[in-house]
Amino acid sequence: MSIIRNGLVVLVCCMAVAAVARIGYVKLFHDTYKPTGELAKLKCEVCHVGKTNKLNPYGQAQADAMKKAKAKTLTAEILKSLDKLDSDKDGMSNIDEIKTGRNPGVPDKK
């Protein structure tokens, strides 16, 4: 019984750490870019599809860049490395979308 209880404690602790990391990522994004418009109101949706754990194209680009850098946490340098990309393939670079208050992970409607 104590093995199950200990396993549950570890699971809850790991989930809490993951949630704090995501909150830190949101703060890092906002501190790095000072977004405006609708983008300034977004939190997890900058990188995730709605309120799910599924990554949008910008979030996937971040994950890929972290893996390539062998980084365990997101940094401003990793974020900036994505600026010239067009993660959501809508014809506008990530940085241009961010500067105009658009989400770089959601394609603009044409």
PDB file of N, CA and C in Angstrom:
ATOM      1  N   MET A   1       0.822  -1.193   0.000  1.00  0.00           N
ATOM      2  CA  MET A   1       0.000   0.000   0.000  1.00  0.00           C
ATOM      3  C   MET A   1       0.863   1.253   0.000  1.00  0.00           C
ATOM      4  N   SER A   2       1.974   1.226   0.764  1.00  0.00           N
ATOM      5  CA  SER A   2       2.834   2.404   0.831  1.00  0.00           C
ATOM      6  C   SER A   2       3.518   2.662  -0.520  1.00  0.00           C
ATOM      7  N   ILE A   3       3.738   1.607  -1.309  1.00  0.00           N
ATOM      8  CA  ILE A   3       4.332   1.777  -2.637  1.00  0.00           C
ATOM      9  C   ILE A   3       3.378   2.557  -3.528  1.00  0.00           C
ATOM     10  N   ILE A   4       2.111   2.236  -3.476  1.00  0.00           N
ATOM     11  CA  ILE A   4       1.112   2.953  -4.269  1.00  0.00           C
ATOM     12  C   ILE A   4       1.027   4.412  -3.815  1.00  0.00           C
ATOM     13  N   ARG A   5       0.993   4.617  -2.505  1.00  0.00           N
ATOM     14  CA  ARG A   5       0.907   5.978  -1.972  1.00  0.00           C
ATOM     15  C   ARG A   5       2.133   6.791  -2.389  1.00  0.00           C
ATOM     16  N   ASN A   6       3.324   6.198  -2.269  1.00  0.00           N
ATOM     17  CA  ASN A   6       4.544   6.894  -2.670  1.00  0.00           C
ATOM     18  C   ASN A   6       4.546   7.202  -4.168  1.00  0.00           C
ATOM     19  N   GLY A   7       4.045   6.274  -4.949  1.00  0.00           N
ATOM     20  CA  GLY A   7       3.955   6.489  -6.396  1.00  0.00           C
ATOM     21  C   GLY A   7       3.026   7.640  -6.724  1.00  0.00           C
ATOM     22  N   LEU A   8       1.910   7.723  -6.010  1.00  0.00           N
ATOM     23  CA  LEU A   8       0.973   8.828  -6.230  1.00  0.00           C
ATOM     24  C   LEU A   8       1.587  10.164  -5.837  1.00  0.00           C
ATOM     25  N   VAL A   9       2.336  10.198  -4.751  1.00  0.00           N
ATOM     26  CA  VAL A   9       2.999  11.436  -4.322  1.00  0.00           C
ATOM     27  C   VAL A   9       3.987  11.891  -5.395  1.00  0.00           C
ATOM     28  N   VAL A  10       4.761  10.971  -5.928  1.00  0.00           N
ATOM     29  CA  VAL A  10       5.722  11.313  -6.977  1.00  0.00           C
ATOM     30  C   VAL A  10       4.990  11.836  -8.209  1.00  0.00           C
ATOM     31  N   LEU A  11       3.907  11.184  -8.597  1.00  0.00           N
ATOM     32  CA  LEU A  11       3.129  11.603  -9.759  1.00  0.00           C
ATOM     33  C   LEU A  11       2.589  13.020  -9.582  1.00  0.00           C
ATOM     34  N   VAL A  12       2.007  13.311  -8.439  1.00  0.00           N
ATOM     35  CA  VAL A  12       1.461  14.643  -8.163  1.00  0.00           C
ATOM     36  C   VAL A  12       2.576  15.686  -8.191  1.00  0.00           C
ATOM     37  N   CYS A  13       3.711  15.379  -7.614  1.00  0.00           N
ATOM     38  CA  CYS A  13       4.849  16.318  -7.617  1.00  0.00           C
ATOM     39  C   CYS A  13       5.329  16.585  -9.037  1.00  0.00           C
ATOM     40  N   CYS A  14       5.413  15.545  -9.856  1.00  0.00           N
ATOM     41  CA  CYS A  14       5.853  15.719 -11.247  1.00  0.00           C
ATOM     42  C   CYS A  14       4.872  16.574 -12.032  1.00  0.00           C
ATOM     43  N   MET A  15       3.580  16.365 -11.802  1.00  0.00           N
ATOM     44  CA  MET A  15       2.565  17.164 -12.488  1.00  0.00           C
ATOM     45  C   MET A  15       2.680  18.631 -12.070  1.00  0.00           C
ATOM     46  N   ALA A  16       2.941  18.892 -10.815  1.00  0.00           N
ATOM     47  CA  ALA A  16       3.074  20.263 -10.327  1.00  0.00           C
ATOM     48  C   ALA A  16       4.277  20.939 -10.947  1.00  0.00           C
ATOM     49  N   VAL A  17       5.387  20.225 -11.060  1.00  0.00           N
ATOM     50  CA  VAL A  17       6.587  20.787 -11.681  1.00  0.00           C
ATOM     51  C   VAL A  17       6.317  21.118 -13.147  1.00  0.00           C
ATOM     52  N   ALA A  18       5.636  20.240 -13.860  1.00  0.00           N
ATOM     53  CA  ALA A  18       5.322  20.483 -15.270  1.00  0.00           C
ATOM     54  C   ALA A  18       4.443  21.719 -15.420  1.00  0.00           C
ATOM     55  N   ALA A  19       3.458  21.891 -14.549  1.00  0.00           N
ATOM     56  CA  ALA A  19       2.583  23.069 -14.621  1.00  0.00           C
ATOM     57  C   ALA A  19       3.363  24.340 -14.349  1.00  0.00           C
ATOM     58  N   VAL A  20       4.265  24.324 -13.379  1.00  0.00           N
ATOM     59  CA  VAL A  20       5.075  25.500 -13.070  1.00  0.00           C
ATOM     60  C   VAL A  20       5.979  25.832 -14.253  1.00  0.00           C
ATOM     61  N   ALA A  21       6.533  24.816 -14.910  1.00  0.00           N
ATOM     62  CA  ALA A  21       7.399  25.052 -16.068  1.00  0.00           C
ATOM     63  C   ALA A  21       6.619  25.759 -17.160  1.00  0.00           C
ATOM     64  N   ARG A  22       5.404  25.339 -17.408  1.00  0.00           N
ATOM     65  CA  ARG A  22       4.597  25.973 -18.445  1.00  0.00           C
ATOM     66  C   ARG A  22       4.283  27.418 -18.089  1.00  0.00           C
ATOM     67  N   ILE A  23       3.972  27.672 -16.844  1.00  0.00           N
ATOM     68  CA  ILE A  23       3.706  29.041 -16.417  1.00  0.00           C
ATOM     69  C   ILE A  23       4.965  29.880 -16.608  1.00  0.00           C
ATOM     70  N   GLY A  24       6.115  29.322 -16.308  1.00  0.00           N
ATOM     71  CA  GLY A  24       7.383  30.011 -16.532  1.00  0.00           C
ATOM     72  C   GLY A  24       7.616  30.295 -18.006  1.00  0.00           C
ATOM     73  N   TYR A  25       7.191  29.388 -18.886  1.00  0.00           N
ATOM     74  CA  TYR A  25       7.344  29.586 -20.321  1.00  0.00           C
ATOM     75  C   TYR A  25       6.478  30.753 -20.785  1.00  0.00           C
ATOM     76  N   VAL A  26       5.274  30.850 -20.265  1.00  0.00           N
ATOM     77  CA  VAL A  26       4.378  31.957 -20.619  1.00  0.00           C
ATOM     78  C   VAL A  26       5.007  33.285 -20.199  1.00  0.00           C
ATOM     79  N   LYS A  27       5.522  33.327 -18.981  1.00  0.00           N
ATOM     80  CA  LYS A  27       6.162  34.552 -18.486  1.00  0.00           C
ATOM     81  C   LYS A  27       7.375  34.893 -19.344  1.00  0.00           C
ATOM     82  N   LEU A  28       8.180  33.897 -19.700  1.00  0.00           N
ATOM     83  CA  LEU A  28       9.345  34.126 -20.540  1.00  0.00           C
ATOM     84  C   LEU A  28       8.933  34.704 -21.893  1.00  0.00           C
ATOM     85  N   PHE A  29       7.902  34.150 -22.499  1.00  0.00           N
ATOM     86  CA  PHE A  29       7.423  34.645 -23.791  1.00  0.00           C
ATOM     87  C   PHE A  29       6.994  36.111 -23.657  1.00  0.00           C
ATOM     88  N   HIS A  30       6.195  36.407 -22.641  1.00  0.00           N
ATOM     89  CA  HIS A  30       5.701  37.778 -22.445  1.00  0.00           C
ATOM     90  C   HIS A  30       6.838  38.738 -22.105  1.00  0.00           C
ATOM     91  N   ASP A  31       7.791  38.310 -21.298  1.00  0.00           N
ATOM     92  CA  ASP A  31       8.935  39.162 -20.959  1.00  0.00           C
ATOM     93  C   ASP A  31       9.834  39.406 -22.171  1.00  0.00           C
ATOM     94  N   THR A  32       9.980  38.402 -23.013  1.00  0.00           N
ATOM     95  CA  THR A  32      10.860  38.505 -24.174  1.00  0.00           C
ATOM     96  C   THR A  32      10.265  39.393 -25.259  1.00  0.00           C
ATOM     97  N   TYR A  33       8.963  39.249 -25.497  1.00  0.00           N
ATOM     98  CA  TYR A  33       8.353  39.916 -26.649  1.00  0.00           C
ATOM     99  C   TYR A  33       7.417  41.072 -26.319  1.00  0.00           C
ATOM    100  N   LYS A  34       6.948  41.166 -25.086  1.00  0.00           N
ATOM    101  CA  LYS A  34       5.992  42.226 -24.722  1.00  0.00           C
ATOM    102  C   LYS A  34       4.849  42.283 -25.748  1.00  0.00           C
ATOM    103  N   PRO A  35       4.119  41.183 -25.926  1.00  0.00           N
ATOM    104  CA  PRO A  35       3.100  41.129 -26.973  1.00  0.00           C
ATOM    105  C   PRO A  35       1.967  42.137 -26.749  1.00  0.00           C
ATOM    106  N   THR A  36       1.309  42.483 -27.843  1.00  0.00           N
ATOM    107  CA  THR A  36       0.189  43.418 -27.818  1.00  0.00           C
ATOM    108  C   THR A  36      -1.056  42.739 -28.389  1.00  0.00           C
ATOM    109  N   GLY A  37      -2.145  43.455 -28.400  1.00  0.00           N
ATOM    110  CA  GLY A  37      -3.377  42.956 -29.009  1.00  0.00           C
ATOM    111  C   GLY A  37      -3.867  41.674 -28.348  1.00  0.00           C
ATOM    112  N   GLU A  38      -4.486  40.846 -29.165  1.00  0.00           N
ATOM    113  CA  GLU A  38      -5.037  39.583 -28.668  1.00  0.00           C
ATOM    114  C   GLU A  38      -3.955  38.672 -28.113  1.00  0.00           C
ATOM    115  N   LEU A  39      -2.777  38.733 -28.684  1.00  0.00           N
ATOM    116  CA  LEU A  39      -1.674  37.885 -28.237  1.00  0.00           C
ATOM    117  C   LEU A  39      -1.309  38.165 -26.787  1.00  0.00           C
ATOM    118  N   ALA A  40      -1.435  39.417 -26.352  1.00  0.00           N
ATOM    119  CA  ALA A  40      -1.097  39.785 -24.974  1.00  0.00           C
ATOM    120  C   ALA A  40      -2.029  39.105 -23.967  1.00  0.00           C
ATOM    121  N   LYS A  41      -3.216  38.737 -24.402  1.00  0.00           N
ATOM    122  CA  LYS A  41      -4.201  38.111 -23.518  1.00  0.00           C
ATOM    123  C   LYS A  41      -4.002  36.602 -23.387  1.00  0.00           C
ATOM    124  N   LEU A  42      -3.248  36.028 -24.319  1.00  0.00           N
ATOM    125  CA  LEU A  42      -3.085  34.572 -24.340  1.00  0.00           C
ATOM    126  C   LEU A  42      -2.054  34.109 -23.325  1.00  0.00           C
ATOM    127  N   LYS A  43      -2.273  32.926 -22.838  1.00  0.00           N
ATOM    128  CA  LYS A  43      -1.322  32.289 -21.926  1.00  0.00           C
ATOM    129  C   LYS A  43      -0.829  31.014 -22.620  1.00  0.00           C
ATOM    130  N   CYS A  44      -1.345  29.878 -22.211  1.00  0.00           N
ATOM    131  CA  CYS A  44      -0.906  28.587 -22.747  1.00  0.00           C
ATOM    132  C   CYS A  44      -1.214  28.447 -24.240  1.00  0.00           C
ATOM    133  N   GLU A  45      -2.225  29.190 -24.715  1.00  0.00           N
ATOM    134  CA  GLU A  45      -2.648  29.076 -26.111  1.00  0.00           C
ATOM    135  C   GLU A  45      -1.606  29.586 -27.100  1.00  0.00           C
ATOM    136  N   VAL A  46      -0.584  30.290 -26.622  1.00  0.00           N
ATOM    137  CA  VAL A  46       0.494  30.714 -27.523  1.00  0.00           C
ATOM    138  C   VAL A  46       1.167  29.471 -28.109  1.00  0.00           C
ATOM    139  N   CYS A  47       1.295  28.434 -27.317  1.00  0.00           N
ATOM    140  CA  CYS A  47       2.006  27.222 -27.739  1.00  0.00           C
ATOM    141  C   CYS A  47       1.132  25.978 -27.839  1.00  0.00           C
ATOM    142  N   HIS A  48      -0.053  26.039 -27.253  1.00  0.00           N
ATOM    143  CA  HIS A  48      -0.928  24.865 -27.219  1.00  0.00           C
ATOM    144  C   HIS A  48      -2.218  25.117 -27.984  1.00  0.00           C
ATOM    145  N   VAL A  49      -2.842  24.035 -28.413  1.00  0.00           N
ATOM    146  CA  VAL A  49      -4.136  24.109 -29.068  1.00  0.00           C
ATOM    147  C   VAL A  49      -5.182  24.275 -27.974  1.00  0.00           C
ATOM    148  N   GLY A  50      -5.733  25.482 -27.857  1.00  0.00           N
ATOM    149  CA  GLY A  50      -6.713  25.768 -26.815  1.00  0.00           C
ATOM    150  C   GLY A  50      -6.155  25.481 -25.442  1.00  0.00           C
ATOM    151  N   LYS A  51      -6.940  24.839 -24.620  1.00  0.00           N
ATOM    152  CA  LYS A  51      -6.527  24.511 -23.250  1.00  0.00           C
ATOM    153  C   LYS A  51      -6.078  23.054 -23.141  1.00  0.00           C
ATOM    154  N   THR A  52      -5.619  22.482 -24.253  1.00  0.00           N
ATOM    155  CA  THR A  52      -5.184  21.083 -24.262  1.00  0.00           C
ATOM    156  C   THR A  52      -3.671  20.994 -24.080  1.00  0.00           C
ATOM    157  N   ASN A  53      -3.171  19.787 -23.972  1.00  0.00           N
ATOM    158  CA  ASN A  53      -1.729  19.554 -23.904  1.00  0.00           C
ATOM    159  C   ASN A  53      -1.097  19.464 -25.288  1.00  0.00           C
ATOM    160  N   LYS A  54      -1.935  19.422 -26.335  1.00  0.00           N
ATOM    161  CA  LYS A  54      -1.432  19.297 -27.702  1.00  0.00           C
ATOM    162  C   LYS A  54      -0.753  20.607 -28.118  1.00  0.00           C
ATOM    163  N   LEU A  55       0.448  20.489 -28.645  1.00  0.00           N
ATOM    164  CA  LEU A  55       1.196  21.663 -29.089  1.00  0.00           C
ATOM    165  C   LEU A  55       0.710  22.141 -30.453  1.00  0.00           C
ATOM    166  N   ASN A  56       0.596  23.462 -30.603  1.00  0.00           N
ATOM    167  CA  ASN A  56       0.326  24.025 -31.922  1.00  0.00           C
ATOM    168  C   ASN A  56       1.671  24.091 -32.667  1.00  0.00           C
ATOM    169  N   PRO A  57       1.704  24.537 -33.918  1.00  0.00           N
ATOM    170  CA  PRO A  57       2.976  24.533 -34.659  1.00  0.00           C
ATOM    171  C   PRO A  57       4.096  25.346 -33.995  1.00  0.00           C
ATOM    172  N   TYR A  58       3.771  26.472 -33.365  1.00  0.00           N
ATOM    173  CA  TYR A  58       4.793  27.280 -32.689  1.00  0.00           C
ATOM    174  C   TYR A  58       5.321  26.541 -31.452  1.00  0.00           C
ATOM    175  N   GLY A  59       4.430  25.919 -30.702  1.00  0.00           N
ATOM    176  CA  GLY A  59       4.843  25.132 -29.541  1.00  0.00           C
ATOM    177  C   GLY A  59       5.706  23.944 -29.947  1.00  0.00           C
ATOM    178  N   GLN A  60       5.356  23.319 -31.071  1.00  0.00           N
ATOM    179  CA  GLN A  60       6.164  22.195 -31.559  1.00  0.00           C
ATOM    180  C   GLN A  60       7.540  22.675 -31.997  1.00  0.00           C
ATOM    181  N   ALA A  61       7.592  23.865 -32.617  1.00  0.00           N
ATOM    182  CA  ALA A  61       8.889  24.429 -33.017  1.00  0.00           C
ATOM    183  C   ALA A  61       9.753  24.699 -31.783  1.00  0.00           C
ATOM    184  N   GLN A  62       9.126  25.169 -30.710  1.00  0.00           N
ATOM    185  CA  GLN A  62       9.869  25.388 -29.461  1.00  0.00           C
ATOM    186  C   GLN A  62      10.413  24.071 -28.929  1.00  0.00           C
ATOM    187  N   ALA A  63       9.558  23.052 -28.895  1.00  0.00           N
ATOM    188  CA  ALA A  63       9.980  21.740 -28.393  1.00  0.00           C
ATOM    189  C   ALA A  63      11.133  21.185 -29.235  1.00  0.00           C
ATOM    190  N   ASP A  64      11.025  21.328 -30.550  1.00  0.00           N
ATOM    191  CA  ASP A  64      12.085  20.843 -31.445  1.00  0.00           C
ATOM    192  C   ASP A  64      13.390  21.605 -31.210  1.00  0.00           C
ATOM    193  N   ALA A  65      13.285  22.931 -31.031  1.00  0.00           N
ATOM    194  CA  ALA A  65      14.485  23.752 -30.800  1.00  0.00           C
ATOM    195  C   ALA A  65      15.133  23.407 -29.463  1.00  0.00           C
ATOM    196  N   MET A  66      14.324  23.138 -28.453  1.00  0.00           N
ATOM    197  CA  MET A  66      14.867  22.738 -27.155  1.00  0.00           C
ATOM    198  C   MET A  66      15.590  21.402 -27.279  1.00  0.00           C
ATOM    199  N   LYS A  67      14.990  20.478 -28.003  1.00  0.00           N
ATOM    200  CA  LYS A  67      15.611  19.163 -28.190  1.00  0.00           C
ATOM    201  C   LYS A  67      16.933  19.307 -28.945  1.00  0.00           C
ATOM    202  N   LYS A  68      16.929  20.120 -30.000  1.00  0.00           N
ATOM    203  CA  LYS A  68      18.149  20.336 -30.786  1.00  0.00           C
ATOM    204  C   LYS A  68      19.256  20.963 -29.932  1.00  0.00           C
ATOM    205  N   ALA A  69      18.869  21.890 -29.040  1.00  0.00           N
ATOM    206  CA  ALA A  69      19.839  22.557 -28.162  1.00  0.00           C
ATOM    207  C   ALA A  69      20.182  21.703 -26.939  1.00  0.00           C
ATOM    208  N   LYS A  70      19.507  20.564 -26.806  1.00  0.00           N
ATOM    209  CA  LYS A  70      19.670  19.698 -25.638  1.00  0.00           C
ATOM    210  C   LYS A  70      19.397  20.477 -24.353  1.00  0.00           C
ATOM    211  N   ALA A  71      18.362  21.329 -24.424  1.00  0.00           N
ATOM    212  CA  ALA A  71      17.984  22.177 -23.295  1.00  0.00           C
ATOM    213  C   ALA A  71      16.817  21.551 -22.541  1.00  0.00           C
ATOM    214  N   LYS A  72      16.874  21.631 -21.234  1.00  0.00           N
ATOM    215  CA  LYS A  72      15.789  21.101 -20.410  1.00  0.00           C
ATOM    216  C   LYS A  72      14.733  22.160 -20.132  1.00  0.00           C
ATOM    217  N   THR A  73      15.057  23.408 -20.433  1.00  0.00           N
ATOM    218  CA  THR A  73      14.106  24.488 -20.216  1.00  0.00           C
ATOM    219  C   THR A  73      14.195  25.481 -21.369  1.00  0.00           C
ATOM    220  N   LEU A  74      13.126  26.185 -21.581  1.00  0.00           N
ATOM    221  CA  LEU A  74      13.056  27.178 -22.639  1.00  0.00           C
ATOM    222  C   LEU A  74      13.811  28.430 -22.217  1.00  0.00           C
ATOM    223  N   THR A  75      14.529  29.029 -23.155  1.00  0.00           N
ATOM    224  CA  THR A  75      15.268  30.261 -22.886  1.00  0.00           C
ATOM    225  C   THR A  75      14.875  31.316 -23.914  1.00  0.00           C
ATOM    226  N   ALA A  76      15.214  32.568 -23.626  1.00  0.00           N
ATOM    227  CA  ALA A  76      14.955  33.647 -24.578  1.00  0.00           C
ATOM    228  C   ALA A  76      15.713  33.398 -25.881  1.00  0.00           C
ATOM    229  N   GLU A  77      16.901  32.832 -25.787  1.00  0.00           N
ATOM    230  CA  GLU A  77      17.691  32.551 -26.982  1.00  0.00           C
ATOM    231  C   GLU A  77      16.989  31.519 -27.868  1.00  0.00           C
ATOM    232  N   ILE A  78      16.412  30.511 -27.254  1.00  0.00           N
ATOM    233  CA  ILE A  78      15.675  29.510 -28.035  1.00  0.00           C
ATOM    234  C   ILE A  78      14.460  30.155 -28.672  1.00  0.00           C
ATOM    235  N   LEU A  79      13.729  30.975 -27.923  1.00  0.00           N
ATOM    236  CA  LEU A  79      12.584  31.681 -28.501  1.00  0.00           C
ATOM    237  C   LEU A  79      13.021  32.513 -29.705  1.00  0.00           C
ATOM    238  N   LYS A  80      14.084  33.291 -29.532  1.00  0.00           N
ATOM    239  CA  LYS A  80      14.560  34.182 -30.599  1.00  0.00           C
ATOM    240  C   LYS A  80      15.018  33.392 -31.827  1.00  0.00           C
ATOM    241  N   SER A  81      15.466  32.150 -31.628  1.00  0.00           N
ATOM    242  CA  SER A  81      15.904  31.337 -32.762  1.00  0.00           C
ATOM    243  C   SER A  81      14.741  30.977 -33.683  1.00  0.00           C
ATOM    244  N   LEU A  82      13.525  31.154 -33.204  1.00  0.00           N
ATOM    245  CA  LEU A  82      12.325  30.826 -33.984  1.00  0.00           C
ATOM    246  C   LEU A  82      11.746  32.036 -34.704  1.00  0.00           C
ATOM    247  N   ASP A  83      12.297  33.220 -34.464  1.00  0.00           N
ATOM    248  CA  ASP A  83      11.720  34.459 -34.985  1.00  0.00           C
ATOM    249  C   ASP A  83      11.517  34.461 -36.494  1.00  0.00           C
ATOM    250  N   LYS A  84      12.497  33.988 -37.245  1.00  0.00           N
ATOM    251  CA  LYS A  84      12.419  34.071 -38.706  1.00  0.00           C
ATOM    252  C   LYS A  84      11.595  32.947 -39.329  1.00  0.00           C
ATOM    253  N   LEU A  85      11.258  31.940 -38.524  1.00  0.00           N
ATOM    254  CA  LEU A  85      10.446  30.829 -39.038  1.00  0.00           C
ATOM    255  C   LEU A  85       9.003  31.261 -39.230  1.00  0.00           C
ATOM    256  N   ASP A  86       8.274  30.510 -40.012  1.00  0.00           N
ATOM    257  CA  ASP A  86       6.825  30.673 -40.157  1.00  0.00           C
ATOM    258  C   ASP A  86       6.205  29.362 -39.681  1.00  0.00           C
ATOM    259  N   SER A  87       6.126  29.209 -38.365  1.00  0.00           N
ATOM    260  CA  SER A  87       5.709  27.930 -37.774  1.00  0.00           C
ATOM    261  C   SER A  87       4.346  27.466 -38.251  1.00  0.00           C
ATOM    262  N   ASP A  88       3.402  28.400 -38.406  1.00  0.00           N
ATOM    263  CA  ASP A  88       2.045  28.002 -38.781  1.00  0.00           C
ATOM    264  C   ASP A  88       1.800  28.052 -40.288  1.00  0.00           C
ATOM    265  N   LYS A  89       2.855  28.325 -41.060  1.00  0.00           N
ATOM    266  CA  LYS A  89       2.819  28.267 -42.533  1.00  0.00           C
ATOM    267  C   LYS A  89       1.733  29.153 -43.149  1.00  0.00           C
ATOM    268  N   ASP A  90       1.570  30.367 -42.592  1.00  0.00           N
ATOM    269  CA  ASP A  90       0.566  31.280 -43.147  1.00  0.00           C
ATOM    270  C   ASP A  90       1.179  32.428 -43.946  1.00  0.00           C
ATOM    271  N   GLY A  91       2.499  32.333 -44.190  1.00  0.00           N
ATOM    272  CA  GLY A  91       3.158  33.341 -45.003  1.00  0.00           C
ATOM    273  C   GLY A  91       3.739  34.504 -44.216  1.00  0.00           C
ATOM    274  N   MET A  92       3.631  34.479 -42.911  1.00  0.00           N
ATOM    275  CA  MET A  92       4.145  35.556 -42.067  1.00  0.00           C
ATOM    276  C   MET A  92       5.094  34.954 -41.036  1.00  0.00           C
ATOM    277  N   SER A  93       6.274  35.554 -40.866  1.00  0.00           N
ATOM    278  CA  SER A  93       7.236  35.006 -39.908  1.00  0.00           C
ATOM    279  C   SER A  93       6.680  35.098 -38.482  1.00  0.00           C
ATOM    280  N   ASN A  94       7.211  34.256 -37.619  1.00  0.00           N
ATOM    281  CA  ASN A  94       6.776  34.265 -36.220  1.00  0.00           C
ATOM    282  C   ASN A  94       6.930  35.657 -35.613  1.00  0.00           C
ATOM    283  N   ILE A  95       8.080  36.308 -35.832  1.00  0.00           N
ATOM    284  CA  ILE A  95       8.314  37.609 -35.218  1.00  0.00           C
ATOM    285  C   ILE A  95       7.363  38.662 -35.772  1.00  0.00           C
ATOM    286  N   ASP A  96       7.053  38.610 -37.061  1.00  0.00           N
ATOM    287  CA  ASP A  96       6.096  39.573 -37.615  1.00  0.00           C
ATOM    288  C   ASP A  96       4.711  39.364 -37.026  1.00  0.00           C
ATOM    289  N   GLU A  97       4.333  38.111 -36.809  1.00  0.00           N
ATOM    290  CA  GLU A  97       3.039  37.847 -36.172  1.00  0.00           C
ATOM    291  C   GLU A  97       3.037  38.365 -34.740  1.00  0.00           C
ATOM    292  N   ILE A  98       4.110  38.102 -34.011  1.00  0.00           N
ATOM    293  CA  ILE A  98       4.200  38.559 -32.619  1.00  0.00           C
ATOM    294  C   ILE A  98       4.131  40.082 -32.560  1.00  0.00           C
ATOM    295  N   LYS A  99       4.869  40.762 -33.444  1.00  0.00           N
ATOM    296  CA  LYS A  99       4.880  42.230 -33.452  1.00  0.00           C
ATOM    297  C   LYS A  99       3.514  42.832 -33.759  1.00  0.00           C
ATOM    298  N   THR A 100       2.686  42.102 -34.492  1.00  0.00           N
ATOM    299  CA  THR A 100       1.358  42.614 -34.832  1.00  0.00           C
ATOM    300  C   THR A 100       0.261  42.034 -33.950  1.00  0.00           C
ATOM    301  N   GLY A 101       0.663  41.361 -32.862  1.00  0.00           N
ATOM    302  CA  GLY A 101      -0.309  40.858 -31.898  1.00  0.00           C
ATOM    303  C   GLY A 101      -1.036  39.601 -32.310  1.00  0.00           C
ATOM    304  N   ARG A 102      -0.463  38.867 -33.269  1.00  0.00           N
ATOM    305  CA  ARG A 102      -1.078  37.619 -33.730  1.00  0.00           C
ATOM    306  C   ARG A 102      -0.342  36.428 -33.132  1.00  0.00           C
ATOM    307  N   ASN A 103      -1.042  35.335 -33.011  1.00  0.00           N
ATOM    308  CA  ASN A 103      -0.462  34.106 -32.465  1.00  0.00           C
ATOM    309  C   ASN A 103       0.362  33.405 -33.557  1.00  0.00           C
ATOM    310  N   PRO A 104       1.668  33.220 -33.331  1.00  0.00           N
ATOM    311  CA  PRO A 104       2.502  32.564 -34.333  1.00  0.00           C
ATOM    312  C   PRO A 104       2.234  31.071 -34.496  1.00  0.00           C
ATOM    313  N   GLY A 105       1.377  30.527 -33.663  1.00  0.00           N
ATOM    314  CA  GLY A 105       1.053  29.107 -33.737  1.00  0.00           C
ATOM    315  C   GLY A 105      -0.289  28.813 -34.372  1.00  0.00           C
ATOM    316  N   VAL A 106      -0.997  29.875 -34.794  1.00  0.00           N
ATOM    317  CA  VAL A 106      -2.315  29.698 -35.402  1.00  0.00           C
ATOM    318  C   VAL A 106      -2.322  30.459 -36.720  1.00  0.00           C
ATOM    319  N   PRO A 107      -2.530  29.767 -37.843  1.00  0.00           N
ATOM    320  CA  PRO A 107      -2.505  30.454 -39.127  1.00  0.00           C
ATOM    321  C   PRO A 107      -3.613  31.502 -39.229  1.00  0.00           C
ATOM    322  N   ASP A 108      -3.253  32.635 -39.800  1.00  0.00           N
ATOM    323  CA  ASP A 108      -4.258  33.674 -40.039  1.00  0.00           C
ATOM    324  C   ASP A 108      -5.197  33.206 -41.112  1.00  0.00           C
ATOM    325  N   LYS A 109      -6.457  33.568 -40.968  1.00  0.00           N
ATOM    326  CA  LYS A 109      -7.446  33.239 -41.992  1.00  0.00           C
ATOM    327  C   LYS A 109      -7.205  34.124 -43.204  1.00  0.00           C
ATOM    328  N   LYS A 110      -7.270  33.516 -44.375  1.00  0.00           N
ATOM    329  CA  LYS A 110      -7.014  34.283 -45.604  1.00  0.00           C
ATOM    330  C   LYS A 110      -8.294  34.646 -46.294  1.00  0.00           C
TER     331      LYS A 110
END
